Every structure is written in structure tokens, then in C-alpha cells.
Coordinates of C-alpha atoms and ligand atoms in Angstrom, one line a residue:
M1 CA -21.5 82.1 -2.7
E2 CA -24.7 83.9 -3.5
L3 CA -25.7 86.7 -5.8
Q4 CA -27.7 89.4 -4.0
I5 CA -29.5 92.1 -5.8
R6 CA -31.0 94.9 -3.8
H7 CA -33.4 97.6 -4.8
L8 CA -32.1 97.9 -8.4
S9 CA -33.9 100.5 -10.5
K10 CA -33.2 101.8 -14.0
T11 CA -35.2 104.2 -16.1
Y12 CA -34.0 104.7 -19.7
S13 CA -33.8 108.2 -21.2
N14 CA -37.0 107.6 -23.1
G15 CA -38.8 107.3 -19.8
V16 CA -39.2 103.5 -19.8
K17 CA -38.8 102.1 -16.3
A18 CA -37.0 98.8 -17.2
L19 CA -36.1 97.9 -13.5
D20 CA -38.3 99.0 -10.7
D21 CA -36.9 98.2 -7.2
V22 CA -35.7 94.7 -8.1
S23 CA -34.4 92.6 -5.2
L24 CA -33.4 88.9 -5.6
D25 CA -31.3 86.3 -3.9
I26 CA -29.7 83.9 -6.4
P27 CA -28.0 80.8 -5.0
K28 CA -25.7 78.3 -6.7
G29 CA -27.4 76.2 -9.3
M30 CA -29.7 77.0 -12.2
F31 CA -31.9 80.1 -11.6
G32 CA -34.7 80.8 -14.0
L33 CA -35.6 84.5 -14.7
L34 CA -38.9 84.2 -16.5
G35 CA -40.7 87.2 -18.0
P36 CA -42.4 88.2 -21.2
N37 CA -40.7 90.3 -23.9
G38 CA -39.9 93.8 -22.6
A39 CA -40.1 92.7 -18.9
G40 CA -36.6 94.0 -18.2
K41 CA -34.6 90.7 -18.3
S42 CA -31.9 91.9 -20.6
T43 CA -31.5 95.1 -18.7
L44 CA -31.0 93.1 -15.5
M45 CA -28.6 90.6 -17.1
R46 CA -26.5 93.4 -18.6
T47 CA -26.4 95.2 -15.3
I48 CA -25.2 92.1 -13.5
A49 CA -22.7 91.5 -16.3
T50 CA -21.3 95.0 -15.5
L51 CA -22.2 96.2 -19.1
Q52 CA -24.5 99.0 -17.9
E53 CA -25.2 101.0 -14.8
P54 CA -28.4 101.0 -12.8
D55 CA -29.8 104.4 -11.5
S56 CA -29.8 103.0 -7.9
G57 CA -29.4 99.7 -5.9
S58 CA -26.7 97.3 -5.3
I59 CA -25.4 93.9 -6.4
T60 CA -23.0 91.6 -4.5
L61 CA -21.4 88.3 -5.5
G62 CA -20.2 86.7 -2.3
D63 CA -18.3 89.6 -0.7
L64 CA -17.7 91.3 -4.0
D65 CA -19.4 94.6 -4.8
V66 CA -20.4 94.0 -8.4
L67 CA -21.0 97.6 -9.4
R68 CA -17.7 98.8 -8.0
S69 CA -15.4 95.9 -8.9
K70 CA -16.1 95.5 -12.6
T71 CA -12.8 94.0 -13.6
E72 CA -12.9 91.4 -10.9
V73 CA -16.5 90.5 -11.7
R74 CA -15.7 90.1 -15.4
R75 CA -12.9 87.7 -14.5
R76 CA -15.4 85.6 -12.6
L77 CA -18.2 85.9 -15.2
G78 CA -19.3 83.9 -18.2
Y79 CA -21.8 85.7 -20.4
L80 CA -23.8 84.4 -23.3
P81 CA -25.7 87.4 -24.6
Q82 CA -29.0 87.3 -26.6
E83 CA -27.3 88.3 -29.8
F84 CA -24.1 86.3 -30.0
G85 CA -22.2 87.6 -33.0
V86 CA -19.5 85.4 -34.5
Y87 CA -17.0 85.9 -37.2
P88 CA -18.6 83.7 -39.9
K89 CA -15.4 82.6 -41.7
I90 CA -13.4 81.5 -38.7
S91 CA -13.5 77.9 -37.5
A92 CA -14.9 77.0 -34.1
Y93 CA -11.4 75.9 -32.9
D94 CA -9.7 79.1 -34.0
M95 CA -12.4 81.4 -32.6
L96 CA -12.4 79.7 -29.2
D97 CA -8.6 79.7 -29.1
H98 CA -8.7 83.4 -29.9
I99 CA -11.2 84.2 -27.1
A100 CA -9.1 82.1 -24.7
I101 CA -6.1 84.3 -25.5
L102 CA -8.2 87.5 -25.0
K103 CA -9.3 86.1 -21.6
G104 CA -5.7 85.7 -20.6
I105 CA -5.4 81.9 -20.7
G106 CA -1.7 81.2 -21.2
S107 CA -0.6 77.7 -20.3
H108 CA -2.8 74.7 -21.1
R109 CA -4.7 76.7 -23.6
R110 CA -4.8 73.9 -26.2
E111 CA -6.0 71.4 -23.6
L112 CA -8.7 73.8 -22.4
V113 CA -10.0 74.6 -25.9
E114 CA -10.0 70.9 -26.9
E115 CA -11.8 69.9 -23.6
L116 CA -14.5 72.6 -24.1
L117 CA -15.1 71.7 -27.7
K118 CA -15.7 68.1 -26.6
R119 CA -17.8 69.1 -23.7
V120 CA -20.3 71.1 -25.8
N121 CA -20.2 68.4 -28.5
L122 CA -18.6 70.4 -31.2
W123 CA -15.4 68.4 -31.5
D124 CA -16.4 66.8 -34.9
V125 CA -17.1 70.2 -36.4
R126 CA -14.2 72.2 -34.8
K127 CA -12.6 72.9 -38.2
K128 CA -15.8 74.2 -39.8
A129 CA -16.6 77.9 -40.2
L130 CA -18.9 79.3 -37.6
G131 CA -21.0 80.9 -40.3
G132 CA -22.3 77.5 -41.3
F133 CA -23.4 76.5 -37.8
S134 CA -27.1 75.9 -36.9
G135 CA -28.7 78.0 -34.1
G136 CA -28.1 75.2 -31.6
M137 CA -24.5 74.8 -32.6
K138 CA -23.9 78.5 -32.2
Q139 CA -25.5 78.5 -28.8
R140 CA -23.3 75.6 -27.7
F141 CA -20.3 77.4 -29.0
G142 CA -21.5 80.4 -27.0
I143 CA -21.5 78.2 -23.8
A144 CA -18.0 77.0 -24.6
Q145 CA -16.7 80.6 -24.8
A146 CA -18.6 81.5 -21.6
L147 CA -16.9 78.7 -19.7
I148 CA -13.4 79.8 -20.4
G149 CA -11.7 80.9 -17.2
D150 CA -13.8 78.8 -14.8
P151 CA -16.5 81.4 -14.1
Q152 CA -18.4 81.4 -10.8
L153 CA -21.4 83.1 -12.4
I154 CA -22.8 82.3 -15.8
I155 CA -25.5 84.4 -17.5
V156 CA -27.4 83.1 -20.4
D157 CA -29.9 85.5 -22.0
E158 CA -32.8 83.9 -24.0
P159 CA -30.7 81.0 -25.1
T160 CA -33.3 78.7 -26.6
A161 CA -35.2 81.1 -28.8
G162 CA -35.1 79.7 -32.3
L163 CA -33.8 76.2 -31.4
D164 CA -35.6 73.1 -32.6
P165 CA -36.7 70.5 -30.0
G166 CA -33.6 68.3 -30.4
E167 CA -31.2 71.2 -30.2
R168 CA -33.1 72.6 -27.2
N169 CA -32.7 69.3 -25.4
R170 CA -29.0 69.1 -26.0
F171 CA -28.7 72.6 -24.7
Y172 CA -30.7 71.8 -21.6
N173 CA -28.5 68.8 -20.8
L174 CA -25.3 70.9 -21.2
L175 CA -26.7 73.7 -19.0
S176 CA -27.9 71.4 -16.2
E177 CA -24.4 69.8 -16.1
I178 CA -22.8 73.1 -15.7
G179 CA -25.4 74.4 -13.2
E180 CA -24.3 72.0 -10.5
Q181 CA -21.2 73.9 -9.5
V182 CA -21.8 77.5 -10.2
I183 CA -24.5 80.2 -10.3
V184 CA -26.3 80.0 -13.7
I185 CA -28.9 82.6 -14.5
L186 CA -31.1 81.6 -17.3
S187 CA -33.2 84.5 -18.6
T188 CA -36.1 83.4 -20.8
H189 CA -39.7 84.0 -21.9
I190 CA -40.2 80.2 -22.4
V191 CA -41.8 78.6 -19.4
E192 CA -40.6 75.1 -20.5
D193 CA -36.9 76.3 -20.1
V194 CA -37.5 77.0 -16.4
K195 CA -39.7 73.9 -15.8
E196 CA -37.0 71.6 -17.2
L197 CA -34.0 73.1 -15.5
C198 CA -34.4 75.4 -12.6
P199 CA -34.8 74.6 -8.9
Q200 CA -35.2 78.3 -8.2
M201 CA -36.9 81.0 -10.2
A202 CA -38.3 84.4 -10.4
I203 CA -41.1 85.9 -12.5
I204 CA -40.6 89.5 -13.6
D205 CA -42.8 91.9 -15.6
K206 CA -42.6 95.6 -16.2
G207 CA -39.4 95.8 -14.3
R208 CA -40.9 94.3 -11.1
V209 CA -40.3 90.9 -9.4
L210 CA -43.8 89.3 -9.1
F211 CA -42.6 86.0 -7.6
S212 CA -39.4 84.5 -6.4
G213 CA -38.9 80.9 -5.0
S214 CA -39.1 77.3 -6.2
P215 CA -41.4 76.1 -8.9
A216 CA -43.1 74.0 -6.3
D217 CA -43.9 77.0 -4.2
A218 CA -45.1 78.8 -7.3
L219 CA -47.5 75.9 -8.0
Q220 CA -48.7 75.8 -4.4
G221 CA -49.8 79.4 -4.7
V222 CA -52.3 78.7 -7.5
H223 CA -53.3 75.2 -6.1
N224 CA -57.1 74.7 -6.6
R225 CA -57.5 78.1 -8.3
I226 CA -56.9 77.2 -11.9
W227 CA -60.2 76.2 -13.7
T228 CA -60.4 75.0 -17.2
S229 CA -63.1 74.3 -19.8
A230 CA -63.1 73.5 -23.4
V231 CA -65.3 76.1 -25.2
S232 CA -66.6 76.7 -28.6
R233 CA -64.9 79.4 -30.7
E234 CA -68.2 81.3 -30.9
S235 CA -68.6 81.6 -27.1
M236 CA -65.0 82.5 -26.5
P237 CA -65.0 86.3 -27.0
S238 CA -67.8 86.8 -24.4
L239 CA -66.3 84.4 -21.9
V240 CA -62.9 86.2 -22.2
Q241 CA -64.8 89.4 -21.4
E242 CA -66.7 88.1 -18.4
L243 CA -64.2 85.8 -16.7
P244 CA -60.7 86.2 -15.2
V245 CA -59.1 84.3 -18.1
I246 CA -55.4 83.9 -17.8
S247 CA -54.8 82.0 -21.1
T248 CA -56.4 80.1 -23.9
R249 CA -54.7 76.9 -25.0
M250 CA -55.5 75.0 -28.1
V251 CA -56.0 71.2 -27.4
A252 CA -56.5 69.2 -30.5
G253 CA -57.9 72.2 -32.4
Q254 CA -60.3 73.2 -29.7
P255 CA -59.8 76.2 -27.4
V256 CA -59.5 75.5 -23.7
L257 CA -59.9 78.5 -21.3
H258 CA -57.7 78.7 -18.2
V259 CA -59.2 80.9 -15.5
Y260 CA -57.8 82.0 -12.2
S261 CA -60.5 82.0 -9.5
E262 CA -61.1 80.9 -5.9
Q263 CA -64.5 79.5 -6.8
Q264 CA -65.9 77.8 -9.9
P265 CA -66.1 80.8 -12.3
A266 CA -68.9 79.4 -14.5
D267 CA -70.8 76.2 -15.3
G268 CA -68.7 73.6 -17.0
F269 CA -65.4 74.7 -15.5
K270 CA -63.4 72.1 -13.6
V271 CA -60.6 72.8 -11.2
S272 CA -57.4 71.5 -12.9
E273 CA -53.9 70.7 -11.8
A274 CA -51.9 73.8 -12.4
D275 CA -48.7 73.8 -14.3
L276 CA -45.9 76.5 -14.4
E277 CA -47.5 78.1 -17.5
D278 CA -50.7 78.7 -15.4
V279 CA -48.5 80.3 -12.7
F280 CA -46.7 82.5 -15.2
F281 CA -49.9 83.8 -16.7
T282 CA -51.6 84.2 -13.3
Y283 CA -48.9 86.6 -12.3
I284 CA -48.6 88.3 -15.6
K285 CA -52.3 89.0 -15.6
G286 CA -52.0 90.8 -12.3
H287 CA -53.4 88.2 -9.9
K288 CA -51.8 87.7 -6.5
P289 CA -51.8 84.0 -5.6
A290 CA -52.3 82.8 -2.1
E291 CA -48.7 82.4 -0.7
Q292 CA -47.6 85.7 -2.0
A293 CA -50.5 88.0 -1.1
Ligands
ADP301 P1 -36.5 91.9 -22.0 O1 -35.1 91.4 -22.0 O2 -37.3 91.2 -20.8 O3 -37.3 91.7 -23.3 P2 -35.4 94.6 -21.9 O4 -34.6 94.7 -20.7 O5 -34.7 94.3 -23.2 O6 -36.5 93.4 -21.6 O7 -36.3 95.8 -22.0 C1 -37.1 96.4 -20.9 C2 -37.8 97.7 -21.4 O8 -36.8 98.7 -21.6 C3 -38.5 97.5 -22.8 O9 -39.7 98.3 -22.7 C4 -37.5 98.1 -23.8 O10 -38.2 98.6 -24.9 C5 -36.8 99.1 -23.0 N1 -35.4 99.3 -23.4 C6 -34.5 98.4 -23.4 N2 -33.3 98.9 -23.7 C7 -33.5 100.2 -23.9 C8 -32.6 101.3 -24.3 N3 -31.3 101.1 -24.6 N4 -33.2 102.5 -24.4 C9 -34.5 102.7 -24.2 N5 -35.4 101.7 -23.8 C10 -34.9 100.5 -23.7

């Protein structure tokens, strides 16, 4: 089972081209869709989830034509949207039970709801109102509802925004467990999400796929081309003007410039071991690393 996206394009009525000829092959396991805000991630997620139409292109899930078999796709889909609204006064148990009824779960509903609450570690708070849940608890509840009905495809849109490090870790563990059996697409602007979880990934910006492959392939493409140097705050503005700077990171209060270059860009710069964040900014800044050129 694989999700195949071919030549998907979408321009909104205000003229914004949110998807520009997007093609991707998404296998079983966790797939990271990484892009800055406004890249087109939500548009792509909503299109795959059959909630909106593209202007052109096709999507298939196994032998299923996603854009033409919406009901069947929805039956096989678990979706955790960016804004996951809950009824604040209803308990986790009752809400999950209610969603299970809506999804057509008849027999074994009680067992299913109980099992899911345990699986996402909300069993102890199952009788508490959802309105009092933390961000992380709400996201774990969101995963529980997305898992009802044994989906083959799970879409989670920007799930870790606003979570504290502990909550984020619990959420990672939960997702990676699920990701072993089904296709899970994780859309995010947070590089760490992809680094921790995803054996396959894509980078998108301005509606276009800039890279698609494994994180290791992505790193290979910038190998020996990321140069770094700690610099003074005073010299920073002119260096940023002169050099192909991809990012500035603060290390112990001092700015460190990361530059993409085939040769040493200036005195004092050392070639450094690239990480996924370097890869991300290399593509976002419009460079074309070796393997992809
Ligand atoms: P992301 O999820 O990566 O932040 P989106 O898919 O939400 O990106 O948005 C992609 C682009 O399309 C942005 O420029 C956004 O402002 C625009 N956009 C999104 N939804 C709409 C809409 N309903 N109408 C007009 N423009 C939209």
C-alpha cells in the first residue's frame, strides 16, 4: 500500500498558488512533510483527506482513486487537523464514544474506546472534561479519535506546535508506535519532529517539492558544503549581505553563521557536520544540493 500523488496543483481565488505540480510517493511508515508556514502543507493535507479539491492532478491510495472515492477514503482515513476543536464540557470518554458512534462502530465499542484511552495514556483522566486538558493531552485525544476504525492512512497536521518538551516526547512515542503498520503523514515546520520520527521525508515551500527521500540522502546532498563560524554581532549584518548564509544560530549567546558553499566562503569558516536543519534552510534559501541538482 502506497500513497501516490501526481502533478497536484491548486490556486486559491485570491491568486495564491498553494500547490504547484506536487508529486510524491508516500510508503508505509512515518513520512515527514516539512515546510515553513505558508508552504502549502495544510492545503496538501486537506486535499489528501478529501476535504478540498485540487485544480488538477491525481492521488491514489493503493488501487483507490482518492479524489473520486471520497466515502471509501474517509473510511480508511484518520485525520488530526491543525485546529482540533473539542466540546469543552464533555469528558474524554464520552466524546470518544460519541465519535465512535459517528464512525459507525457498533459492536465492541466499549472495548475499543477503553483500549484507545489506555493506548494514548488518557485512561486516568477519561472522566475529566476536555476543556481542562493541556495541549499535549488534547493532541493525544486527537490521535485516539483518529485511530477509530483502523485507518490505513493517518494525517497529522502540525501536531507538536505549542507542546512542551515532555508532552512532545510522549506524542513522538505514540506516533512512532502507530507508524509501524500504516501510512502516517506528519506535516510540520519543526525540523526536530522529522529528525526524531521519519524514515522518509519531503521538503516543500511555495507549493513546490524541493526534496523527497530519506533524511540520510538529504544530509548527503549538503555533505562538506555547510560552513560555520562564530561571529561578533557587529560583523553579522555585513557578513549576511556578502555570504550565502542559510541560518544564524545562537550558541551560548553568540551568533554562529551557517553558510552553504562548495568552498570555504571566508576566513575563519570551518566545514561542519550538517544536520537536518541545515538541509532545510539550504533548500528554503533556494540552493540546489549535489544529489538533487
Ligand atoms: P501551510 O499549512 O504550509 O502553512 P497552507 O496550505 O495553509 O500552508 O497555505 C498555503 C498558502 O495558501 C498560503 O499563502 C496561504 O495564505 C494560502 N491559503 C491557504 N488557504 C487559503 C484559502 N482558503 N484562501 C486563500 N488563500 C489560502
